[in-house]
Amino acid sequence: MQNTVYSVRREVSGYIVKNIFASLGISLYVLVDTLFIALAAGSIGLATLNIVLPIFNLFNSLGLLLGVGGAAIFSLNKVRHPERIEGLYSELIIFCVGLGILFAIIGNLFPHQILTLMGANQQTINMATTYFRIVSCGAPLFMANYVTINFVRNDGNPSLTMRAALTQTAFVIFMDWLLIFGLNLKMEGAALATIFSPLTSLTVLSSHRHFAQRQLKLFKTKVHLKTVLKAARLGIPSFLNEMSTGVSIFIFNLVLLKLGGNYAIAAYGVIANIGIVFLAIFNGVALGVQPIASREYGKHSYQNVKIALKIGLLVTFSIAIISYFLLLIFKAPIVDIFNAEHEAQLVAYAIKGIPIYFISIFFSCLNLVLMLFLAAINDARGAFFLSILRGYVILLPSIIIFAYFGGIAGVWASVPFTEFIVASLGIYLTNKKISTMQIRKESLL
């Protein structure tokens, strides 16, 4: 029994480390891309990027909807019922590519209408249109990449997903630099480089076909709506979690545009992109816990399920503590990196916002792990409830209400307030779920 516990701890730790590097690689590219745009196009470029960001969230959300949900079904059945998952990956990939092509067509036919709804004004609309049209063409690749990453990880090859993420980061950062500065394409170059991101990742992930223990298969097949809906059911929490980022960015942009103009949006762009790095780390931990918790739950090894969760929560909270104090110490030089034009308003908004906004990481680190954990053990309802509260029911009204009473400082404060409420409910729901398992009915946290 002791050897089994040690084995699970070691396995979870290994998955967490690999998934942190994988998730961090992607987020670091986003951060570097933001920096390059700030240097090449200034604060208006930052504001433009932030206006278009929700589109990325939409593509990624749909990929996670089917990727996380499908991979959870894959893990739950790969040991006891492998015949049920033979064509699962193929059906989801075909569906994603078809849906992505549809988005690419719509994005190129109606860019001005879409961007105006998203908050673009006379200063940003032309730059945003160029960027948006190119990025829309990458929709099938973004979605297929997220599906593939989750399936390959849950097929027992997290090392490859880490390698894919790090390779795409290094290659795309180089392409970003080459196209933006080397060829002087600026925002157009940034958009073209962005499409190389999922393309590079998929190229590396294709080597999974040589993995000796793989059960994953890709072949031509008919897409069944029932399969798509079944995967979507378990992937809804991840979809809502990722999409909530896009929706909140959209609301933040509209509110901040009224309160402080494009400089306030640019400051939020800096803060939000720094935040993406931390959320990616926490998500990496959650994704490291997920396949082990799902597999052990399928085997009815409930003590191991609990061990996996505890390790994940301990790691994320430790990272949150260290990260917050580093942000407090280095907030000024961090903001200066993104402020090539030395805009005093941008600095003032960002410096004031960082200490308030990033209190949220003490709670978001718990929320991401708990939501994905609940989905992994087939509690889609609990994970869905937390995702809805976190991304929509609490956050969106909080942004508007806090902005009314506290101005821009109130906008920053709406995020930690939301994460705290959701974390409290998440701990309660997880303890309740754990108490129903066949283990000691002690408090989990």
XYZ file of C-alpha atoms in Angstrom, residues 252-412:
161
model
C -13.105 45.007 -18.995
C -12.332 46.678 -22.326
C -15.739 48.348 -22.550
C -15.671 49.583 -18.939
C -12.047 50.750 -19.018
C -12.551 52.510 -22.360
C -15.176 54.701 -20.680
C -13.162 55.250 -17.490
C -9.672 55.824 -18.883
C -9.596 55.412 -22.661
C -7.115 53.367 -24.673
C -4.345 53.810 -22.079
C -6.475 52.075 -19.457
C -7.121 49.223 -21.903
C -3.386 49.039 -22.650
C -2.633 48.864 -18.899
C -5.154 46.058 -18.555
C -3.473 44.355 -21.509
C -0.185 44.351 -19.589
C -1.816 43.071 -16.384
C -3.948 40.459 -18.147
C -1.006 39.049 -20.085
C 1.084 38.762 -16.934
C -1.925 37.043 -15.371
C -2.065 34.571 -18.257
C 1.361 33.271 -17.222
C 0.194 32.493 -13.687
C -3.097 31.004 -14.826
C -1.172 28.836 -17.286
C 1.016 27.528 -14.459
C -2.017 26.745 -12.304
C -3.747 25.147 -15.273
C -0.639 23.056 -15.879
C -0.839 21.748 -12.324
C -4.547 21.000 -12.753
C -3.892 19.166 -16.021
C -1.177 17.175 -14.274
C -3.613 16.070 -11.576
C -6.481 15.336 -13.980
C -5.369 12.130 -15.767
C -4.161 10.468 -12.552
C -7.288 11.421 -10.592
C -9.494 10.269 -13.469
C -7.685 6.949 -13.862
C -7.613 6.187 -10.121
C -11.283 7.123 -9.805
C -12.086 4.713 -12.636
C -10.198 2.001 -10.717
C -12.039 2.932 -7.468
C -8.690 3.766 -5.806
C -10.177 6.682 -3.898
C -7.250 7.227 -1.538
C -5.016 7.831 -4.547
C -7.570 10.290 -5.941
C -7.301 12.273 -2.732
C -3.497 12.176 -2.772
C -3.404 13.526 -6.337
C -5.664 16.430 -5.408
C -3.730 17.351 -2.272
C -0.447 17.479 -4.172
C -2.000 19.720 -6.824
C -3.435 22.163 -4.288
C -0.195 22.351 -2.316
C 1.879 23.063 -5.424
C -0.425 25.771 -6.812
C -0.801 27.629 -3.525
C 2.963 27.623 -2.947
C 3.508 29.064 -6.426
C 0.847 31.730 -5.788
C 2.545 32.949 -2.596
C 5.971 33.277 -4.221
C 4.545 34.883 -7.374
C 2.573 37.586 -5.569
C 5.538 38.860 -3.597
C 7.742 38.882 -6.700
C 5.109 40.988 -8.471
C 4.994 43.476 -5.601
C 8.768 43.859 -5.625
C 9.253 44.133 -9.399
C 5.990 45.735 -10.568
C 7.613 48.980 -11.792
C 10.324 47.413 -13.984
C 7.803 44.878 -15.315
C 5.462 47.643 -16.488
C 8.358 49.642 -17.975
C 9.255 46.713 -20.234
C 5.870 47.076 -21.979
C 5.954 50.871 -22.092
C 8.311 51.698 -24.951
C 6.617 55.082 -25.502
C 7.002 56.016 -21.788
C 3.322 56.853 -21.398
C 2.775 58.105 -17.844
C -0.933 57.243 -17.843
C -0.281 53.617 -18.766
C 2.288 53.324 -15.953
C -0.029 54.912 -13.387
C -2.929 52.588 -14.211
C -0.803 49.428 -14.280
C 1.264 50.148 -11.139
C -1.890 50.778 -9.121
C -3.646 47.757 -10.583
C -1.046 45.027 -10.050
C -1.181 44.794 -6.199
C -4.992 44.756 -6.240
C -5.640 42.533 -9.252
C -3.135 39.826 -8.348
C -4.552 39.138 -4.888
C -6.765 36.924 -7.032
C -4.019 34.346 -7.647
C -4.313 33.074 -4.054
C -7.795 31.852 -4.951
C -7.602 31.213 -8.699
C -4.837 28.669 -8.036
C -7.347 26.634 -6.015
C -10.240 27.191 -8.402
C -8.507 25.853 -11.510
C -7.401 22.674 -9.745
C -10.775 22.058 -8.083
C -12.816 22.595 -11.252
C -10.710 20.270 -13.382
C -10.564 17.733 -10.552
C -14.357 17.596 -10.298
C -14.615 17.091 -14.066
C -11.954 14.352 -13.884
C -13.962 12.342 -11.348
C -17.110 12.663 -13.460
C -18.746 15.439 -11.416
C -19.531 17.643 -14.401
C -22.336 19.383 -12.517
C -20.089 20.668 -9.716
C -17.379 21.801 -12.118
C -19.973 23.483 -14.325
C -21.462 25.345 -11.346
C -18.082 26.739 -10.290
C -17.177 27.717 -13.851
C -20.429 29.604 -14.334
C -19.988 31.495 -11.067
C -16.333 32.300 -11.704
C -16.606 33.462 -15.268
C -20.042 34.969 -15.467
C -22.519 35.116 -12.580
C -20.192 36.774 -10.050
C -17.428 38.352 -12.149
C -19.360 40.275 -14.788
C -21.737 42.099 -12.404
C -18.796 42.697 -10.041
C -16.813 44.507 -12.745
C -19.683 46.904 -13.397
C -20.670 47.418 -9.731
C -17.107 47.805 -8.455
C -16.316 50.202 -11.324
C -19.326 52.346 -10.396
C -18.247 52.709 -6.766
C -14.454 52.503 -7.069
C -13.549 53.606 -10.571
C -10.577 51.868 -12.173
C -9.348 50.582 -8.778
C -12.758 48.980 -8.349
C -12.391 47.249 -11.714
C -9.130 45.650 -10.529
